mmCIF file of C-alpha atoms in Angstrom:
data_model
loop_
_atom_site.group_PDB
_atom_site.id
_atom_site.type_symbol
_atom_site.label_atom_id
_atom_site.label_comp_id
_atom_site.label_asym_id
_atom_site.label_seq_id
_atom_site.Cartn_x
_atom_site.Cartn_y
_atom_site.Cartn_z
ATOM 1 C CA UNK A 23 49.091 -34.463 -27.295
ATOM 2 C CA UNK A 24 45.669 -35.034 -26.633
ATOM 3 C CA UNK A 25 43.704 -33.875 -23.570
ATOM 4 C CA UNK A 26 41.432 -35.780 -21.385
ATOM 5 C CA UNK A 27 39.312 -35.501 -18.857
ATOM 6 C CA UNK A 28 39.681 -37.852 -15.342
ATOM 7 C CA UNK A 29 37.273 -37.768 -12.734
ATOM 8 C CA UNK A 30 38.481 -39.407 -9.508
ATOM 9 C CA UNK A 31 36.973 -40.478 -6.272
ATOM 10 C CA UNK A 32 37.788 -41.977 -2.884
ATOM 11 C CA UNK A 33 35.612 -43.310 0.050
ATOM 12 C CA UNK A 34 37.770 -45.778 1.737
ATOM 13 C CA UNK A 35 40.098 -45.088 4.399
ATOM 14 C CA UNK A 36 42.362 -41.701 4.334
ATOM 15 C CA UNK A 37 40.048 -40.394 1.280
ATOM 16 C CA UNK A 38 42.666 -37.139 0.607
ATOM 17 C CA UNK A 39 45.909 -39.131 0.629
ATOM 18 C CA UNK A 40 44.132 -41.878 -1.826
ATOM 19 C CA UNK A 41 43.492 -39.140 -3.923
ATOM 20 C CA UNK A 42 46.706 -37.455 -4.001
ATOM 21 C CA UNK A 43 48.542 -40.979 -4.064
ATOM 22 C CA UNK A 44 46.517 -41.475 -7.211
ATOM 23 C CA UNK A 45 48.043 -37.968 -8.727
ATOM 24 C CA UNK A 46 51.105 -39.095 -7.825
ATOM 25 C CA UNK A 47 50.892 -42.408 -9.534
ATOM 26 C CA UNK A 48 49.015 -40.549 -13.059
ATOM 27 C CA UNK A 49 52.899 -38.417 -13.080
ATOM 28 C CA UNK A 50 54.758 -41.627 -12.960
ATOM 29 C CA UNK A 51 52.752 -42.903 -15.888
ATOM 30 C CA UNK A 52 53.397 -40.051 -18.453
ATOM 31 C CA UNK A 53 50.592 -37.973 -17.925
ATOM 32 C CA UNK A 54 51.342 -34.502 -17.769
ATOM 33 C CA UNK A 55 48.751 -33.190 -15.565
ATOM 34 C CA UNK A 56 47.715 -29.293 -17.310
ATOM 35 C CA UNK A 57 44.922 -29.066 -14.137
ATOM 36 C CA UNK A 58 43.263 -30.476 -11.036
ATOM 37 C CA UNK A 59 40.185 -28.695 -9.848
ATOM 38 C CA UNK A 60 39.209 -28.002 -6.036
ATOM 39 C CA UNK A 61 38.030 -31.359 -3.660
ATOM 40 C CA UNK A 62 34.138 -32.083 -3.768
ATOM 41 C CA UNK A 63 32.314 -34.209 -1.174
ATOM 42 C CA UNK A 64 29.063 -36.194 -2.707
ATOM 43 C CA UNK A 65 27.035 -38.651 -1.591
ATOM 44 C CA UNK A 66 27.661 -41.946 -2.190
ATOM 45 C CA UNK A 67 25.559 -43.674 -4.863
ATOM 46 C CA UNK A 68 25.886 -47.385 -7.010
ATOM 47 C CA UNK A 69 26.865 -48.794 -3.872
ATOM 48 C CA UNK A 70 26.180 -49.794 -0.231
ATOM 49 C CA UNK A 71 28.600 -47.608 1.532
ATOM 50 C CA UNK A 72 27.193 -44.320 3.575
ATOM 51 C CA UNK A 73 31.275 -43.230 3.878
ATOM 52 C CA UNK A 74 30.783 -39.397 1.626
ATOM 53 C CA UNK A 75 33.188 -39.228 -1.347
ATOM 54 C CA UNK A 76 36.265 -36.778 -2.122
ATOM 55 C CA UNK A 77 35.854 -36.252 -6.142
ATOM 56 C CA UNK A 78 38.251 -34.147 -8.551
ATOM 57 C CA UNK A 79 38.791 -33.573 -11.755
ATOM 58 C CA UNK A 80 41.886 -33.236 -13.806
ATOM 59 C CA UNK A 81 42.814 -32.145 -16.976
ATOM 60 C CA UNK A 82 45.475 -34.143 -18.972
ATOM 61 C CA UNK A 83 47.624 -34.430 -21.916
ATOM 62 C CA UNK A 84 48.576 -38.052 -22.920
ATOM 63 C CA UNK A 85 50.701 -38.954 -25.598
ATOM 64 C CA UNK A 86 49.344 -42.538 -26.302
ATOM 65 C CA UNK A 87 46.040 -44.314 -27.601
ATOM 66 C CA UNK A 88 42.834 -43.788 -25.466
ATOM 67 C CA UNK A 89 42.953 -47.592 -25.183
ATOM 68 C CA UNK A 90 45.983 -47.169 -23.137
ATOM 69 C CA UNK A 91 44.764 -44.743 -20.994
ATOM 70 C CA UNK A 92 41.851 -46.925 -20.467
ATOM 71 C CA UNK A 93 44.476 -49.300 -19.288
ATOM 72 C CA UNK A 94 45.747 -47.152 -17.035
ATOM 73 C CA UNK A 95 42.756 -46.080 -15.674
ATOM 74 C CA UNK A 96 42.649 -48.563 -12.079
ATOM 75 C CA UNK A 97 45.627 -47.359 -10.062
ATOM 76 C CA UNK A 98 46.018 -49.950 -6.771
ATOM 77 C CA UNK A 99 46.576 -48.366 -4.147
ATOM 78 C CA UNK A 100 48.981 -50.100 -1.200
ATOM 79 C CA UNK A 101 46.451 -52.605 -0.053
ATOM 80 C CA UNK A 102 44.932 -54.726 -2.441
ATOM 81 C CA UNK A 103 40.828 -55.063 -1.503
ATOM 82 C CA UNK A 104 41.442 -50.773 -2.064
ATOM 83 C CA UNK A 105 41.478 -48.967 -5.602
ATOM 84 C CA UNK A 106 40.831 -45.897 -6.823
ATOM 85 C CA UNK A 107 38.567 -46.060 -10.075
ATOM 86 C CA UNK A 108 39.201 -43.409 -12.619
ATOM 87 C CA UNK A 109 37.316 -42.673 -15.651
ATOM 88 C CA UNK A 110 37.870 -40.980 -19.167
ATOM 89 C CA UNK A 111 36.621 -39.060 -22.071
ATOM 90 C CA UNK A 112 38.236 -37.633 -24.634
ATOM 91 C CA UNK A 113 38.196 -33.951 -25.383
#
């Protein structure tokens, strides 16, 4: 397997359950999950909003092409103007 590296964030609405609805939608998807590091609030930046982010990081191990990860990597949340963004990088 190969490991990656996902950061995640959330500023809309219930910011903790987007975050663990995302989780919950990575272990659906084949992603074994090795690690998720402790919630961090930031400052928003590259956009408008003054609503803090929740960030984490995980550590996974994915069985499939980076490109598919990349496809995986906008999980909708229930209500379709929301979305949690996640990005990659290979180890």
């Amino acid at each position: 397997m190969v490991k990656y590296l996902l950061s995640m964030g959330s500023n809309l609405g219930d910011r903790i359950a987007n975050l663990r609805m995302a989780i919950h939608e990575l272990r659906g998807a084949e992603i074994n999950i090795e690690r998720i590091s402790s919630v961090y609030e930031t400052d928003p930046w590259g956009t408008n909003s003054k609503i803090p982010f929740l960030n984490i990081c995980l550590i996974i191990d994915f069985q499939q092409s980076p490109y598919q990860l990349l496809k995986l990597s906008l999980i909708h949340i229930s209500e379709p103007t929301r979305h949690i963004c996640l990005s990659s990088m290979p180890s």
